[in-house]
Short mmCIF file of C-alpha atoms and ligand atoms in Angstrom, two decimals:
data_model
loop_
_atom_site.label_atom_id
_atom_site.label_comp_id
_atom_site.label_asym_id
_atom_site.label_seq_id
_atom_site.Cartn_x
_atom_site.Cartn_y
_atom_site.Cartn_z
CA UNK A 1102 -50.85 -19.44 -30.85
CA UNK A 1103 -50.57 -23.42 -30.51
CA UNK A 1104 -53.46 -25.32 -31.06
CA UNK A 1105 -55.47 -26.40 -27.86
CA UNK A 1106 -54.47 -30.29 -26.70
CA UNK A 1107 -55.79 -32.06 -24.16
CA UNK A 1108 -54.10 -34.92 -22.49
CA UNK A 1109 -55.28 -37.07 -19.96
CA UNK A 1110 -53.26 -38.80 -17.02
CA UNK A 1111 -54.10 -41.90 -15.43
CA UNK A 1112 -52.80 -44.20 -13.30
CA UNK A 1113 -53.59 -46.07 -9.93
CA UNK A 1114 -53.36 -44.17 -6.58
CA UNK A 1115 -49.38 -44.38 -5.74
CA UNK A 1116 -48.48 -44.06 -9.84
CA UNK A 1117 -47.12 -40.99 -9.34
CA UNK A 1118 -49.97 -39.42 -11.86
CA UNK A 1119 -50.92 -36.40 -10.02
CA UNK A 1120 -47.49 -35.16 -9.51
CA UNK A 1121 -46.63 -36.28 -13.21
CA UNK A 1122 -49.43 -34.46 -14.57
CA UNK A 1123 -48.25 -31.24 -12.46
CA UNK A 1124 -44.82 -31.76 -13.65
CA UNK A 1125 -46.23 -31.90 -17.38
CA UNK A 1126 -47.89 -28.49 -16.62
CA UNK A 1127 -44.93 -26.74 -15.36
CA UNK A 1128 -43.21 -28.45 -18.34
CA UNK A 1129 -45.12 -26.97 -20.65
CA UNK A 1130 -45.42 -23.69 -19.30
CA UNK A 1131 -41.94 -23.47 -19.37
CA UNK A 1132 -41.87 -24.33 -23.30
CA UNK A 1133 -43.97 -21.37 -23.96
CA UNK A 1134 -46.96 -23.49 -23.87
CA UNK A 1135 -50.73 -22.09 -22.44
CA UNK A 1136 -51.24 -25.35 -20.22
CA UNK A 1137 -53.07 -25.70 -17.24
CA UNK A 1138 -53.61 -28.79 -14.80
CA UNK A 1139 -57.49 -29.44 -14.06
CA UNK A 1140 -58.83 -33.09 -12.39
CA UNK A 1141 -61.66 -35.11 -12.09
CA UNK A 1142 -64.08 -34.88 -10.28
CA UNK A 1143 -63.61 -31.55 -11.05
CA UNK A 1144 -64.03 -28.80 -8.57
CA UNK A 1145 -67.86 -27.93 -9.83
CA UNK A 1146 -70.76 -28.34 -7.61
CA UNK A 1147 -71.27 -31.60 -8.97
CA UNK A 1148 -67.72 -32.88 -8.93
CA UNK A 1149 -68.30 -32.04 -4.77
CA UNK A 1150 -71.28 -33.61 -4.20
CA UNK A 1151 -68.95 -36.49 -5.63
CA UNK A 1152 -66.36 -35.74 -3.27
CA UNK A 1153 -69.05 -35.72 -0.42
CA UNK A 1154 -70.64 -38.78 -1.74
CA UNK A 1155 -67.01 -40.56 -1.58
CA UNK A 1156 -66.46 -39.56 1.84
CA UNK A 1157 -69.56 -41.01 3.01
CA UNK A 1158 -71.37 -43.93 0.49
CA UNK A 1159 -74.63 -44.22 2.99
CA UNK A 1160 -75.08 -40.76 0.67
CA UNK A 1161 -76.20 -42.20 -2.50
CA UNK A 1162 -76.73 -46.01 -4.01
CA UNK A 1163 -73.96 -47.57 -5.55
CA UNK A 1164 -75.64 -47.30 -9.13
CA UNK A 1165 -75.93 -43.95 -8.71
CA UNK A 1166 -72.28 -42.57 -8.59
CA UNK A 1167 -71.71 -43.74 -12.37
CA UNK A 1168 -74.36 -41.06 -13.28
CA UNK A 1169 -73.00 -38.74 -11.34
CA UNK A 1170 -69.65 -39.18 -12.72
CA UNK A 1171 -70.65 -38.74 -16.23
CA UNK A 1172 -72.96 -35.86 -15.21
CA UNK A 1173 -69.54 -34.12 -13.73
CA UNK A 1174 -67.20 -35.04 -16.60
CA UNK A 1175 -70.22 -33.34 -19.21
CA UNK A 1176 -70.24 -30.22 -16.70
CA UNK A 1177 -66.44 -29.54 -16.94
CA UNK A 1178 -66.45 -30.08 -20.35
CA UNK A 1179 -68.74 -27.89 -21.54
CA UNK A 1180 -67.41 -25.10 -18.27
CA UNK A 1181 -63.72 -25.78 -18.08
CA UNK A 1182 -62.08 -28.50 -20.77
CA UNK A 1183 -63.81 -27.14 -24.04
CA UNK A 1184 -63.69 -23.53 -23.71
CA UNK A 1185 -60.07 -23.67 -22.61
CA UNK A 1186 -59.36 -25.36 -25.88
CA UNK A 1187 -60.57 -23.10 -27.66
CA UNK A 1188 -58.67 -20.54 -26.44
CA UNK A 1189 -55.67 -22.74 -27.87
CA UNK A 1190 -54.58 -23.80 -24.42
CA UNK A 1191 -52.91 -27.44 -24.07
CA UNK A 1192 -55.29 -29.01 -20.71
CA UNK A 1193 -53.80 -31.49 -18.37
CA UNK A 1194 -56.62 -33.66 -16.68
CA UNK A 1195 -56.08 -35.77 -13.61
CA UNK A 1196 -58.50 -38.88 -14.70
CA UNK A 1197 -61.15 -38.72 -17.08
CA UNK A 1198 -63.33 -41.31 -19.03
CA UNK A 1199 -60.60 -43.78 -18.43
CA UNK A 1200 -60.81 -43.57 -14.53
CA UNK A 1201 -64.95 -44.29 -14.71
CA UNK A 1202 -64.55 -47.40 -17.13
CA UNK A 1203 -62.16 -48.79 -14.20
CA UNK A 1204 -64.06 -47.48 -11.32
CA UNK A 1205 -67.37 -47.51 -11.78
CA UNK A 1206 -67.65 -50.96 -13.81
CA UNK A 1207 -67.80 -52.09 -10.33
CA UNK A 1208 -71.10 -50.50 -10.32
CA UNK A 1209 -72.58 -51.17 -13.87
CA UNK A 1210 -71.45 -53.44 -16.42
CA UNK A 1211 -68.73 -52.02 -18.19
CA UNK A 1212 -70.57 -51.72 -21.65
CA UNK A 1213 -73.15 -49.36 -19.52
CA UNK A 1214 -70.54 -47.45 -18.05
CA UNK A 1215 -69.13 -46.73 -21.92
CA UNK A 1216 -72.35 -45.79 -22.96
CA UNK A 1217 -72.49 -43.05 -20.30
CA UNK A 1218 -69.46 -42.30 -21.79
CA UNK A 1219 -68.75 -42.77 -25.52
CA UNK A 1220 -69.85 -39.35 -26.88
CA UNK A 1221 -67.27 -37.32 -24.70
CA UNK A 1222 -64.62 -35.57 -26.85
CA UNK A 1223 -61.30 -38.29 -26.77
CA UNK A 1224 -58.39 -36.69 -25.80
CA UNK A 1225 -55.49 -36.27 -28.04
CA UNK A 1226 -53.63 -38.21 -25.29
CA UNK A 1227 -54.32 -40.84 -22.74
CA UNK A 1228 -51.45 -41.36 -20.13
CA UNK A 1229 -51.22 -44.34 -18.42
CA UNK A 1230 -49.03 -44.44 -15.38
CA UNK A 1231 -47.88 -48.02 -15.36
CA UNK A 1232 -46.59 -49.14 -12.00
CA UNK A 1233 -47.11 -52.94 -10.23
CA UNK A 1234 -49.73 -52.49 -7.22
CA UNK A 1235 -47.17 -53.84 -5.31
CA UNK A 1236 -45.24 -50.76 -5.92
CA UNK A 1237 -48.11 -48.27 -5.91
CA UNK A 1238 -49.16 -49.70 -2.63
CA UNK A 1239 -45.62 -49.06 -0.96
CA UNK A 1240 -45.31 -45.71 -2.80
CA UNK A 1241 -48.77 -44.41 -0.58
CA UNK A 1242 -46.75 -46.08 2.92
CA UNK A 1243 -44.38 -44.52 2.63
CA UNK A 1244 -45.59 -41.14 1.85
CA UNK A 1245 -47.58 -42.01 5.15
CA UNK A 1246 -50.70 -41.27 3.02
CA UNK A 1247 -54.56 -43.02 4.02
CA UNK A 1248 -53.87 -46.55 3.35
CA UNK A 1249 -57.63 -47.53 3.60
CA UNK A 1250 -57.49 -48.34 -0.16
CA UNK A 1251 -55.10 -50.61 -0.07
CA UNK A 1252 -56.28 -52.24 3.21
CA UNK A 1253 -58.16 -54.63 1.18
CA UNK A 1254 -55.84 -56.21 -1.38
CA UNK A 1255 -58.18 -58.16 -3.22
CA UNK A 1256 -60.41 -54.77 -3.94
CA UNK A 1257 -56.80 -53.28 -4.60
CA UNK A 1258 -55.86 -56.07 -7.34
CA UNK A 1259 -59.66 -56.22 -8.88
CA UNK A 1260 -59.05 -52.31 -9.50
CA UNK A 1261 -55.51 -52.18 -11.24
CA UNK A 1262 -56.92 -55.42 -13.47
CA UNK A 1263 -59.81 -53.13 -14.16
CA UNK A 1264 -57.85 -50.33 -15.23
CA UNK A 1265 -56.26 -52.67 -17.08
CA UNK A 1266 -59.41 -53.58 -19.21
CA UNK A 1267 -60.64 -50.00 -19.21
CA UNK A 1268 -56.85 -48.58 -21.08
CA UNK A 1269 -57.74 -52.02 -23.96
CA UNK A 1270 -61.64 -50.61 -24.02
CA UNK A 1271 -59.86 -47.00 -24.85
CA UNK A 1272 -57.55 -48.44 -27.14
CA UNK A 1273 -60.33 -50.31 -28.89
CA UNK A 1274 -62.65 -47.57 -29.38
CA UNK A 1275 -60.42 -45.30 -31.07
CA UNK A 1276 -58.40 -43.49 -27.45
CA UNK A 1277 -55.04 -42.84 -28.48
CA UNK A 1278 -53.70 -44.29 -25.30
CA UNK A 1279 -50.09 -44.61 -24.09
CA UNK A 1280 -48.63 -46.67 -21.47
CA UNK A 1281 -45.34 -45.18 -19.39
CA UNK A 1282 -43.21 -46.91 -17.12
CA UNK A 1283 -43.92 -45.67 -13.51
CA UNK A 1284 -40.63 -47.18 -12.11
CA UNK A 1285 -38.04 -44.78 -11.19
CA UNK A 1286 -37.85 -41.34 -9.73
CA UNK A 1287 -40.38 -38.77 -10.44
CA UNK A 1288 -37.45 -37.26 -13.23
CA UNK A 1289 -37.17 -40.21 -14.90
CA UNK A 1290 -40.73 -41.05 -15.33
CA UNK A 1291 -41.38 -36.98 -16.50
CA UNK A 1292 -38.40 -37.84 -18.97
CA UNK A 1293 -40.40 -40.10 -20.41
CA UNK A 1294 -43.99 -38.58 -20.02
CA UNK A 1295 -42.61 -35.40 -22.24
CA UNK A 1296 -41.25 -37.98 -24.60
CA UNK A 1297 -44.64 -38.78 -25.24
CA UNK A 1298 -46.69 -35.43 -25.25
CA UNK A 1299 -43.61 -34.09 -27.87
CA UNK A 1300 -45.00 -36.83 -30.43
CA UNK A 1301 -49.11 -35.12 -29.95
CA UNK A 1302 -47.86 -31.11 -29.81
P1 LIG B 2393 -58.89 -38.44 -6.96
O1 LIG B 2393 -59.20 -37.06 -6.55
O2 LIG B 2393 -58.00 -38.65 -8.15
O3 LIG B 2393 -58.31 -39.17 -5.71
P2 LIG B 2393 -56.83 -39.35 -5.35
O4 LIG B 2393 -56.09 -38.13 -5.81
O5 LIG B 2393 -56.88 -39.47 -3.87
O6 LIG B 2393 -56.41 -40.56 -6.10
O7 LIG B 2393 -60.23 -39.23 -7.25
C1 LIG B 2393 -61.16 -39.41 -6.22
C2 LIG B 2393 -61.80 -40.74 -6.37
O8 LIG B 2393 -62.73 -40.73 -7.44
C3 LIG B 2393 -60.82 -41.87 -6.65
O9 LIG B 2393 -61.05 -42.90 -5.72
C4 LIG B 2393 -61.21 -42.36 -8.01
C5 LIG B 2393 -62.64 -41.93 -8.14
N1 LIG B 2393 -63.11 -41.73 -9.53
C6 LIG B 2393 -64.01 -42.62 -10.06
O10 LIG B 2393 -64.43 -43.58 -9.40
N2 LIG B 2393 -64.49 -42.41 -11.31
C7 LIG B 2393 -64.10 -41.36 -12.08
O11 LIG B 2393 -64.55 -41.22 -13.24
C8 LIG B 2393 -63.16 -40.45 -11.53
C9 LIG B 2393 -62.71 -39.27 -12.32
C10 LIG B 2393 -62.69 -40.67 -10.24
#
């Protein structure tokens, strides 16, 4: 049996992440590999108070949700991520530590949003779905998805420059983290997404 990996995908909404980290699943699967997609906030009762909390922020203080993140990401660890690995299976997460050092460090400081973070496992992978906002932004039109995120531009531009900083605070603490080019269709960018996850199998 293959050894267990775990691989991270990232990316702004409108990358194209989700449906690239699907499309790595299915990938897998169909190379004889044990893989399974999982996300965060994951789907454990604290990933939907997260959900809930999202959906309405009078819920919980800003300051809070940082917490709660971390509190989520230890849960499906310890329930979901690690146990799976250990069973030799190759995990495909939708966000993970990455997604809280761009998020939340509109919350906390970004060095206190690491600390909640810096003794989760690193994945043997971090994805980065690299697409201009520009394009991300007309990706989620056109798919006549919620546009409320990118209503406010300035929020919208603040966030990909943070996730910009977060992929160099991974990189400098030791992530093994990969930027791929989001342009093209969804073949093209898998193309080069299995590219990638060949080099960590
Ligand atoms: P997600 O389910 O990926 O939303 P979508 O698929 O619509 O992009 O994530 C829900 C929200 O949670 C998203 O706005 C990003 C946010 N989030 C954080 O702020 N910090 C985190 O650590 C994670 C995992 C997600």
């Amino acid at each position: 049996m293959s050894k267990g990996r775990f691989i991270v995908v990232e990316g702004l909404d409108g990358s194209g992440k989700t449906t690239q980290a699907r499309r790595l699943v299915s990938t897998l699967q169909a190379t004889g590999h044990l893989a399974r997609f999982t996300a965060e906030p994951s789907g454990l009762p604290i990933g939907k108070l997260i959900r809930q909390a999202l959906l309405d922020p009078t819920q919980l203080g800003e300051a809070t949700l940082p917490y709660l993140f971390a509190a989520d990401r230890r849960d499906h660890l310890d329930r979901e991520i690690l146990p799976a690995l250990a069973r030799g299976e190759v995990l495909v997460c939708d966000r993970y530590v990455g997604s809280s050092l761009a998020y939340q460090s509109f919350s906390l400081p970004l060095e206190e949003v690491w600390s909640l973070n810096a003794r989760f496992p690193a994945p043997d992978l971090t994805l980065f779905i690299d697409l201009p906002l520009e394009d991300c932004a007309a990706r989620v039109r056109a798919r006549g998805a919620a546009l409320e995120r990118f209503e406010d531009m300035d929020r919208a531009s603040a966030l990909a420059a943070a996730y910009g900083l977060s992929m160099a605070t991974l990189k400098a603490r030791g992530h093994k983290v990969v930027a791929v080019d989001g342009h093209g269709g969804a073949d093209e960018v898998a193309a080069r997404v299995w590219a990638e996850v060949l080099r960590c199998l």
